[in-house]
Amino acid sequence: MEENELVPRTMRLDNGVRLGDGQPCFIIAEIGQNHQGDVEIAKQMIIKAKECGADCVKFQKSCLSTKFTQSALDRPYLSPHAWANTYGQHKQHLEFSQEEYVMLQQCADQVDIMFTASAMDQVSFDFLLSANVPFIKIGSGDSNNIPLIKYAASKQKPLIISTGMLPSIEHVDNIYTTQYHSNLSILHCVSAYPTPYHDINLNVIHTLRSRYPDIPIGYSGHENGVHVCYAAVAMGAQIIEKHFTLDKSWKGSDHASSLTPPELKALVTGIRDIEQSLGSPTKRMQVSEAPCYAKLGKCIVSSCDIQAGTVLQEFHVCIKVAEPKGICGTRYASVMGRKVNRDIRRDESIQDIDLDPVES
């Protein structure tokens, strides 16, 4: 399908917020598990994300026994980012309970920022459903988990789905066609931390917008910095998700490519500036350009003395900055062949009143 203007590219969250056409870019601060397993740090991050202007904070919710096999949980974990000796114990340290999630949701409500999480398995999806979050994220790790996506879609819950690690666009088609409703968004994503710039391929955003013209398309970025996200918005991304941290030196593999509060604030400010800058597709002189045109705008000027009754030809005129302003240089072609009705001295600007009316 080709991108067109007839189909609204929009989705509606359960709290009534609309994303997509005619709406500001939706900016998600991905806290994930950057909270170090500490609820108080997580609360600080929620408050700081709100101060930076993010629209939403997002965590990650897992039921470890549903997400992992026992052998995966039991494997030794020797990373410098490890919180324990096995991967299961490490993940358990970072996993908040359902009660703690309710506390975090209440904190977000108090500071008026949207709260949600990625559902890493069906058990976690059901919990988030019961928590009445406005939408649920399906992360790249489950972009090939069609049973989970089918189950999530069957609940008629607004979904935002990342597409990292998928081997082809046909696999993204599987996500799109699995839906029982179109109340979803698909995010371009590359699951590398940090993502090398040559692997980002932002042009995939164009592919997704063309292929799925009735849903918002966004970008979940794992590269360093904010400039790639600026480009994504200029290319049509209507949702931006970036990892967020209070300290890049903290333990955890996501921190290095996460945004600090000043960077998150710069991201939000830059995106809002870009949205204003994109403006209208109609080319016209802007009101703000009037002072510059008054000072430096060029107009049609006589290049020699011209007698009344002369039919203007190219050698009669040139384009210069003149005082007073004459006919704008953009009308040069329309002036050729017109008859002047008064004597005009060399280097004098030519006014509309100096030319006979165009014969009909």
Tab-separated table of C-alpha atoms in Angstrom:
chain	number	residue	atom	x	y	z
A	1	MET	CA	0.000	0.000	0.000
A	2	GLU	CA	1.208	3.492	-0.762
A	3	GLU	CA	1.120	6.276	1.778
A	4	ASN	CA	-1.891	8.514	1.237
A	5	GLU	CA	-3.779	11.339	2.894
A	6	LEU	CA	-7.191	9.647	2.889
A	7	VAL	CA	-6.621	7.235	5.773
A	8	PRO	CA	-6.069	8.808	9.210
A	9	ARG	CA	-2.834	7.567	10.739
A	10	THR	CA	-3.913	7.474	14.378
A	11	MET	CA	-4.399	5.377	17.504
A	12	ARG	CA	-6.359	6.066	20.684
A	13	LEU	CA	-5.004	5.156	24.100
A	14	ASP	CA	-7.339	3.955	26.832
A	15	ASN	CA	-7.033	7.280	28.667
A	16	GLY	CA	-8.393	9.113	25.631
A	17	VAL	CA	-5.055	10.437	24.382
A	18	ARG	CA	-4.639	10.184	20.618
A	19	LEU	CA	-1.331	9.521	18.890
A	20	GLY	CA	-0.517	10.103	15.245
A	21	ASP	CA	-1.726	12.606	12.675
A	22	GLY	CA	-2.427	16.052	14.061
A	23	GLN	CA	-0.871	15.213	17.437
A	24	PRO	CA	2.517	16.075	18.971
A	25	CYS	CA	5.184	13.405	18.802
A	26	PHE	CA	4.687	11.056	21.755
A	27	ILE	CA	7.934	10.848	23.749
A	28	ILE	CA	8.518	7.787	25.944
A	29	ALA	CA	11.245	7.772	28.596
A	30	GLU	CA	12.197	4.091	28.805
A	31	ILE	CA	13.228	3.537	32.418
A	32	GLY	CA	13.202	-0.207	31.814
A	33	GLN	CA	15.394	-1.716	34.511
A	34	ASN	CA	17.733	1.247	34.881
A	35	HIS	CA	16.347	1.727	38.402
A	36	GLN	CA	18.920	-0.658	39.945
A	37	GLY	CA	16.084	-2.652	41.543
A	38	ASP	CA	15.354	0.247	43.911
A	39	VAL	CA	11.780	1.570	44.046
A	40	GLU	CA	12.875	4.930	45.438
A	41	ILE	CA	15.296	5.444	42.545
A	42	ALA	CA	12.484	4.466	40.177
A	43	LYS	CA	10.249	7.134	41.715
A	44	GLN	CA	12.995	9.739	41.318
A	45	MET	CA	13.296	8.761	37.660
A	46	ILE	CA	9.551	9.165	37.108
A	47	ILE	CA	9.616	12.641	38.633
A	48	LYS	CA	12.702	13.656	36.661
A	49	ALA	CA	11.248	12.371	33.374
A	50	LYS	CA	8.187	14.533	33.978
A	51	GLU	CA	10.395	17.565	34.667
A	52	CYS	CA	12.201	16.930	31.378
A	53	GLY	CA	8.924	17.017	29.433
A	54	ALA	CA	8.484	13.348	28.515
A	55	ASP	CA	4.915	12.215	27.851
A	56	CYS	CA	5.285	8.732	29.329
A	57	VAL	CA	7.536	6.602	31.511
A	58	LYS	CA	7.861	2.933	30.657
A	59	PHE	CA	9.167	0.033	32.697
A	60	GLN	CA	9.570	-3.678	31.912
A	61	LYS	CA	7.424	-6.349	33.576
A	62	SER	CA	8.338	-10.034	33.552
A	63	CYS	CA	7.254	-13.269	35.136
A	64	LEU	CA	10.650	-14.920	35.109
A	65	SER	CA	9.392	-18.516	35.111
A	66	THR	CA	7.158	-17.709	32.125
A	67	LYS	CA	9.719	-15.692	30.193
A	68	PHE	CA	12.766	-17.966	30.707
A	69	THR	CA	13.482	-21.670	30.824
A	70	GLN	CA	15.006	-22.919	34.052
A	71	SER	CA	18.322	-23.557	32.331
A	72	ALA	CA	18.400	-19.927	31.158
A	73	LEU	CA	17.724	-18.756	34.711
A	74	ASP	CA	20.391	-21.073	36.162
A	75	ARG	CA	23.218	-20.118	33.809
A	76	PRO	CA	26.163	-18.339	35.453
A	77	TYR	CA	26.186	-14.607	34.880
A	78	LEU	CA	29.698	-13.195	35.039
A	79	SER	CA	29.063	-9.787	33.476
A	80	PRO	CA	30.382	-6.671	35.254
A	81	HIS	CA	26.743	-5.589	35.197
A	82	ALA	CA	25.595	-8.644	37.158
A	83	TRP	CA	23.700	-8.219	40.421
A	84	ALA	CA	24.051	-11.930	41.280
A	85	ASN	CA	25.865	-15.101	40.266
A	86	THR	CA	23.150	-16.540	37.998
A	87	TYR	CA	21.104	-14.780	35.351
A	88	GLY	CA	17.869	-15.652	37.127
A	89	GLN	CA	19.035	-14.149	40.418
A	90	HIS	CA	20.287	-11.106	38.527
A	91	LYS	CA	16.902	-10.596	36.860
A	92	GLN	CA	15.070	-11.199	40.118
A	93	HIS	CA	17.024	-8.391	41.760
A	94	LEU	CA	15.779	-6.003	39.070
A	95	GLU	CA	12.178	-7.239	38.975
A	96	PHE	CA	9.602	-5.219	40.889
A	97	SER	CA	6.612	-6.967	42.411
A	98	GLN	CA	3.054	-6.199	41.352
A	99	GLU	CA	2.607	-4.200	44.551
A	100	GLU	CA	5.685	-2.125	43.751
A	101	TYR	CA	4.337	-1.473	40.249
A	102	VAL	CA	1.144	-0.128	41.784
A	103	MET	CA	3.267	2.229	43.913
A	104	LEU	CA	5.134	3.439	40.819
A	105	GLN	CA	1.901	3.926	38.929
A	106	GLN	CA	0.588	6.048	41.806
A	107	CYS	CA	3.779	8.125	41.739
A	108	ALA	CA	3.319	8.752	38.004
A	109	ASP	CA	-0.307	9.742	38.574
A	110	GLN	CA	0.753	12.230	41.237
A	111	VAL	CA	3.127	14.052	38.894
A	112	ASP	CA	0.785	13.675	35.894
A	113	ILE	CA	2.901	11.578	33.540
A	114	MET	CA	1.636	8.534	31.697
A	115	PHE	CA	2.798	5.172	33.091
A	116	THR	CA	3.104	1.793	31.398
A	117	ALA	CA	5.467	-1.131	30.868
A	118	SER	CA	6.566	-3.701	28.342
A	119	ALA	CA	4.858	-7.048	28.865
A	120	MET	CA	7.531	-9.709	28.512
A	121	ASP	CA	5.076	-12.635	28.764
A	122	GLN	CA	1.363	-13.386	29.046
A	123	VAL	CA	1.337	-13.336	32.858
A	124	SER	CA	2.839	-9.853	32.832
A	125	PHE	CA	0.447	-8.729	30.107
A	126	ASP	CA	-2.525	-9.817	32.213
A	127	PHE	CA	-1.162	-7.908	35.203
A	128	LEU	CA	-0.701	-4.719	33.166
A	129	LEU	CA	-4.185	-5.204	31.760
A	130	SER	CA	-5.572	-5.362	35.299
A	131	ALA	CA	-3.561	-2.251	36.218
A	132	ASN	CA	-5.445	-0.365	33.489
A	133	VAL	CA	-2.383	1.224	31.918
A	134	PRO	CA	-3.284	3.324	28.838
A	135	PHE	CA	-1.373	1.053	26.460
A	136	ILE	CA	0.971	-1.916	26.660
A	137	LYS	CA	4.323	-2.176	24.925
A	138	ILE	CA	5.481	-5.352	23.223
A	139	GLY	CA	9.262	-5.128	23.042
A	140	SER	CA	11.589	-6.340	20.315
A	141	GLY	CA	12.328	-9.473	22.315
A	142	ASP	CA	8.744	-10.553	21.626
A	143	SER	CA	8.368	-9.212	18.106
A	144	ASN	CA	8.588	-12.828	16.910
A	145	ASN	CA	6.246	-14.063	19.662
A	146	ILE	CA	3.118	-14.237	17.527
A	147	PRO	CA	1.133	-16.172	20.178
A	148	LEU	CA	1.716	-13.339	22.690
A	149	ILE	CA	0.883	-10.685	20.088
A	150	LYS	CA	-2.306	-12.532	19.113
A	151	TYR	CA	-3.304	-12.815	22.749
A	152	ALA	CA	-2.549	-9.138	23.388
A	153	ALA	CA	-4.498	-8.038	20.327
A	154	SER	CA	-7.496	-10.184	21.273
A	155	LYS	CA	-7.861	-8.113	24.452
A	156	GLN	CA	-8.460	-4.973	22.340
A	157	LYS	CA	-5.720	-3.169	24.250
A	158	PRO	CA	-3.805	-0.361	22.499
A	159	LEU	CA	-0.372	-1.756	21.649
A	160	ILE	CA	2.977	-0.236	20.706
A	161	ILE	CA	5.254	-2.878	19.205
A	162	SER	CA	8.994	-2.633	18.508
A	163	THR	CA	10.581	-4.542	15.658
A	164	GLY	CA	14.243	-5.075	16.607
A	165	MET	CA	15.882	-8.360	15.574
A	166	LEU	CA	13.257	-9.176	12.925
A	167	PRO	CA	14.958	-10.489	9.776
A	168	SER	CA	12.653	-8.978	7.131
A	169	ILE	CA	9.697	-6.687	6.466
A	170	GLU	CA	7.515	-9.758	5.958
A	171	HIS	CA	7.934	-10.528	9.659
A	172	VAL	CA	6.664	-7.034	10.460
A	173	ASP	CA	3.709	-7.847	8.186
A	174	ASN	CA	2.988	-10.772	10.514
A	175	ILE	CA	2.628	-8.336	13.422
A	176	TYR	CA	0.406	-5.981	11.435
A	177	THR	CA	-1.906	-8.689	10.077
A	178	THR	CA	-2.130	-10.493	13.439
A	179	GLN	CA	-4.061	-7.611	14.970
A	180	TYR	CA	-7.762	-7.889	15.648
A	181	HIS	CA	-7.873	-4.102	15.637
A	182	SER	CA	-5.787	-1.271	14.180
A	183	ASN	CA	-5.294	0.510	17.502
A	184	LEU	CA	-1.563	0.012	17.482
A	185	SER	CA	1.739	1.549	16.480
A	186	ILE	CA	4.848	-0.110	15.082
A	187	LEU	CA	8.294	1.210	15.971
A	188	HIS	CA	11.410	0.824	13.882
A	189	CYS	CA	14.126	-0.478	16.207
A	190	VAL	CA	17.611	-2.001	16.107
A	191	SER	CA	18.436	-4.081	19.179
A	192	ALA	CA	22.097	-3.217	19.678
A	193	TYR	CA	23.349	-1.286	22.727
A	194	PRO	CA	24.549	1.170	21.599
A	195	THR	CA	23.484	0.836	17.967
A	196	PRO	CA	26.242	1.663	15.433
A	197	TYR	CA	25.059	4.511	13.242
A	198	HIS	CA	25.593	2.500	10.053
A	199	ASP	CA	23.117	-0.112	11.312
A	200	ILE	CA	20.271	2.262	12.199
A	201	ASN	CA	18.749	2.540	8.701
A	202	LEU	CA	16.229	5.281	9.442
A	203	ASN	CA	14.890	4.877	5.906
A	204	VAL	CA	12.970	1.885	7.250
A	205	ILE	CA	10.621	4.517	8.719
A	206	HIS	CA	9.613	5.435	5.164
A	207	THR	CA	9.063	1.753	4.383
A	208	LEU	CA	6.822	1.284	7.421
A	209	ARG	CA	4.842	4.476	6.731
A	210	SER	CA	4.233	3.406	3.148
A	211	ARG	CA	3.355	-0.187	4.028
A	212	TYR	CA	1.044	0.531	6.976
A	213	PRO	CA	-0.685	3.828	6.132
A	214	ASP	CA	-3.381	3.658	8.817
A	215	ILE	CA	-1.233	3.455	11.975
A	216	PRO	CA	1.357	5.729	13.611
A	217	ILE	CA	4.947	4.730	12.955
A	218	GLY	CA	7.654	5.503	15.490
A	219	TYR	CA	11.265	4.923	16.406
A	220	SER	CA	12.819	3.241	19.430
A	221	GLY	CA	16.451	4.307	19.455
A	222	HIS	CA	19.390	2.657	21.214
A	223	GLU	CA	22.152	4.766	19.700
A	224	ASN	CA	24.117	7.341	21.655
A	225	GLY	CA	22.846	10.905	21.684
A	226	VAL	CA	19.637	12.551	20.535
A	227	HIS	CA	20.377	13.683	16.981
A	228	VAL	CA	19.201	10.477	15.295
A	229	CYS	CA	15.829	10.857	17.011
A	230	TYR	CA	15.580	14.391	15.623
A	231	ALA	CA	16.087	12.949	12.141
A	232	ALA	CA	13.499	10.240	12.815
A	233	VAL	CA	10.879	12.859	13.703
A	234	ALA	CA	11.719	14.849	10.563
A	235	MET	CA	11.201	11.618	8.584
A	236	GLY	CA	7.744	11.063	10.024
A	237	ALA	CA	8.193	9.188	13.308
A	238	GLN	CA	5.202	10.033	15.514
A	239	ILE	CA	6.441	8.180	18.614
A	240	ILE	CA	9.992	8.330	20.014
A	241	GLU	CA	11.267	6.007	22.721
A	242	LYS	CA	14.679	6.338	24.365
A	243	HIS	CA	16.209	4.715	27.440
A	244	PHE	CA	16.573	7.025	30.430
A	245	THR	CA	18.989	6.996	33.362
A	246	LEU	CA	20.074	9.220	36.217
A	247	ASP	CA	23.709	8.124	35.929
A	248	LYS	CA	25.433	6.468	32.956
A	249	SER	CA	28.074	4.963	35.230
A	250	TRP	CA	25.554	2.813	37.113
A	251	LYS	CA	25.612	-0.959	36.790
A	252	GLY	CA	23.557	-2.205	33.848
A	253	SER	CA	24.181	-2.587	30.124
A	254	ASP	CA	21.492	-0.059	29.118
A	255	HIS	CA	22.931	2.934	30.988
A	256	ALA	CA	25.716	3.782	28.538
A	257	SER	CA	23.285	4.410	25.667
A	258	SER	CA	20.580	5.955	27.855
A	259	LEU	CA	19.795	9.651	28.129
A	260	THR	CA	20.576	11.618	31.272
A	261	PRO	CA	18.031	14.234	32.417
A	262	PRO	CA	19.741	17.102	30.526
A	263	GLU	CA	19.834	14.949	27.385
A	264	LEU	CA	16.193	13.926	27.760
A	265	LYS	CA	15.209	17.562	28.170
A	266	ALA	CA	17.215	18.417	25.046
A	267	LEU	CA	15.450	15.602	23.181
A	268	VAL	CA	12.010	16.905	24.135
A	269	THR	CA	12.886	20.532	23.373
A	270	GLY	CA	14.466	19.628	20.041
A	271	ILE	CA	11.519	17.498	18.934
A	272	ARG	CA	9.050	20.259	19.784
A	273	ASP	CA	11.171	22.730	17.794
A	274	ILE	CA	11.318	20.324	14.842
A	275	GLU	CA	7.541	19.828	14.918
A	276	GLN	CA	7.044	23.575	14.604
A	277	SER	CA	9.702	23.768	11.912
A	278	LEU	CA	8.096	21.075	9.737
A	279	GLY	CA	5.068	23.323	9.304
A	280	SER	CA	3.228	23.494	5.990
A	281	PRO	CA	4.205	21.913	2.654
A	282	THR	CA	3.163	25.156	0.909
A	283	LYS	CA	6.070	27.366	-0.176
A	284	ARG	CA	5.426	31.030	0.489
A	285	MET	CA	7.159	34.087	1.885
A	286	GLN	CA	6.746	34.119	5.644
A	287	VAL	CA	5.715	37.144	7.670
A	288	SER	CA	9.024	36.895	9.529
A	289	GLU	CA	10.871	37.416	6.222
A	290	ALA	CA	9.313	40.859	5.608
A	291	PRO	CA	12.072	42.870	7.337
A	292	CYS	CA	14.780	41.082	5.355
A	293	TYR	CA	12.872	41.600	2.097
A	294	ALA	CA	12.390	45.278	2.899
A	295	LYS	CA	16.136	45.648	3.430
A	296	LEU	CA	17.669	43.280	0.845
A	297	GLY	CA	14.900	42.043	-1.458
A	298	LYS	CA	15.705	42.758	-5.106
A	299	CYS	CA	13.338	44.238	-7.639
A	300	ILE	CA	13.188	45.144	-11.316
A	301	VAL	CA	15.283	48.222	-12.154
A	302	SER	CA	15.926	50.046	-15.424
A	303	SER	CA	19.401	49.344	-16.815
A	304	CYS	CA	19.212	52.371	-19.120
A	305	ASP	CA	17.052	55.427	-19.762
A	306	ILE	CA	13.698	54.229	-21.080
A	307	GLN	CA	11.294	56.461	-23.004
A	308	ALA	CA	7.537	56.337	-22.534
A	309	GLY	CA	5.943	53.943	-25.021
A	310	THR	CA	8.916	51.542	-25.025
A	311	VAL	CA	8.062	47.831	-25.017
A	312	LEU	CA	10.302	46.279	-22.397
A	313	GLN	CA	12.905	43.765	-23.440
A	314	GLU	CA	15.527	42.013	-21.338
A	315	PHE	CA	18.271	44.547	-22.081
A	316	HIS	CA	16.102	47.331	-20.638
A	317	VAL	CA	16.090	45.983	-17.101
A	318	CYS	CA	18.159	44.295	-14.381
A	319	ILE	CA	17.546	43.088	-10.841
A	320	LYS	CA	18.861	45.134	-7.901
A	321	VAL	CA	18.173	46.206	-4.346
A	322	ALA	CA	16.422	49.536	-4.836
A	323	GLU	CA	14.692	52.319	-2.928
A	324	PRO	CA	11.817	52.606	-3.226
A	325	LYS	CA	10.979	48.960	-3.866
A	326	GLY	CA	9.688	48.161	-7.306
A	327	ILE	CA	8.207	45.083	-8.939
A	328	CYS	CA	9.624	41.946	-7.325
A	329	GLY	CA	12.257	40.093	-9.316
A	330	THR	CA	10.088	36.963	-9.211
A	331	ARG	CA	7.790	38.705	-11.740
A	332	TYR	CA	10.612	39.312	-14.256
A	333	ALA	CA	9.104	37.166	-17.046
A	334	SER	CA	5.663	38.769	-16.731
A	335	VAL	CA	7.127	42.248	-17.248
A	336	MET	CA	8.760	41.441	-20.586
A	337	GLY	CA	6.718	42.792	-23.527
A	338	ARG	CA	4.861	45.345	-21.401
A	339	LYS	CA	4.787	48.999	-22.505
A	340	VAL	CA	6.027	51.712	-20.140
A	341	ASN	CA	3.809	54.810	-19.809
A	342	ARG	CA	6.391	57.324	-18.604
A	343	ASP	CA	10.034	58.196	-19.065
A	344	ILE	CA	12.150	56.106	-16.678
A	345	ARG	CA	15.688	57.047	-15.797
A	346	ARG	CA	18.551	54.582	-15.611
A	347	ASP	CA	18.818	52.732	-12.248
A	348	GLU	CA	15.237	53.599	-11.253
A	349	SER	CA	12.945	50.943	-9.871
A	350	ILE	CA	9.962	50.072	-12.057
A	351	GLN	CA	6.526	50.107	-10.427
A	352	ASP	CA	3.312	48.457	-11.562
A	353	ILE	CA	1.867	51.917	-12.142
A	354	ASP	CA	4.643	52.545	-14.728
A	355	LEU	CA	3.308	49.830	-17.063
A	356	ASP	CA	0.257	49.843	-19.292
A	357	PRO	CA	-2.377	47.251	-18.356
A	358	VAL	CA	-2.030	43.804	-19.909
A	359	GLU	CA	-4.316	43.541	-22.913
A	360	SER	CA	-6.950	40.832	-22.479
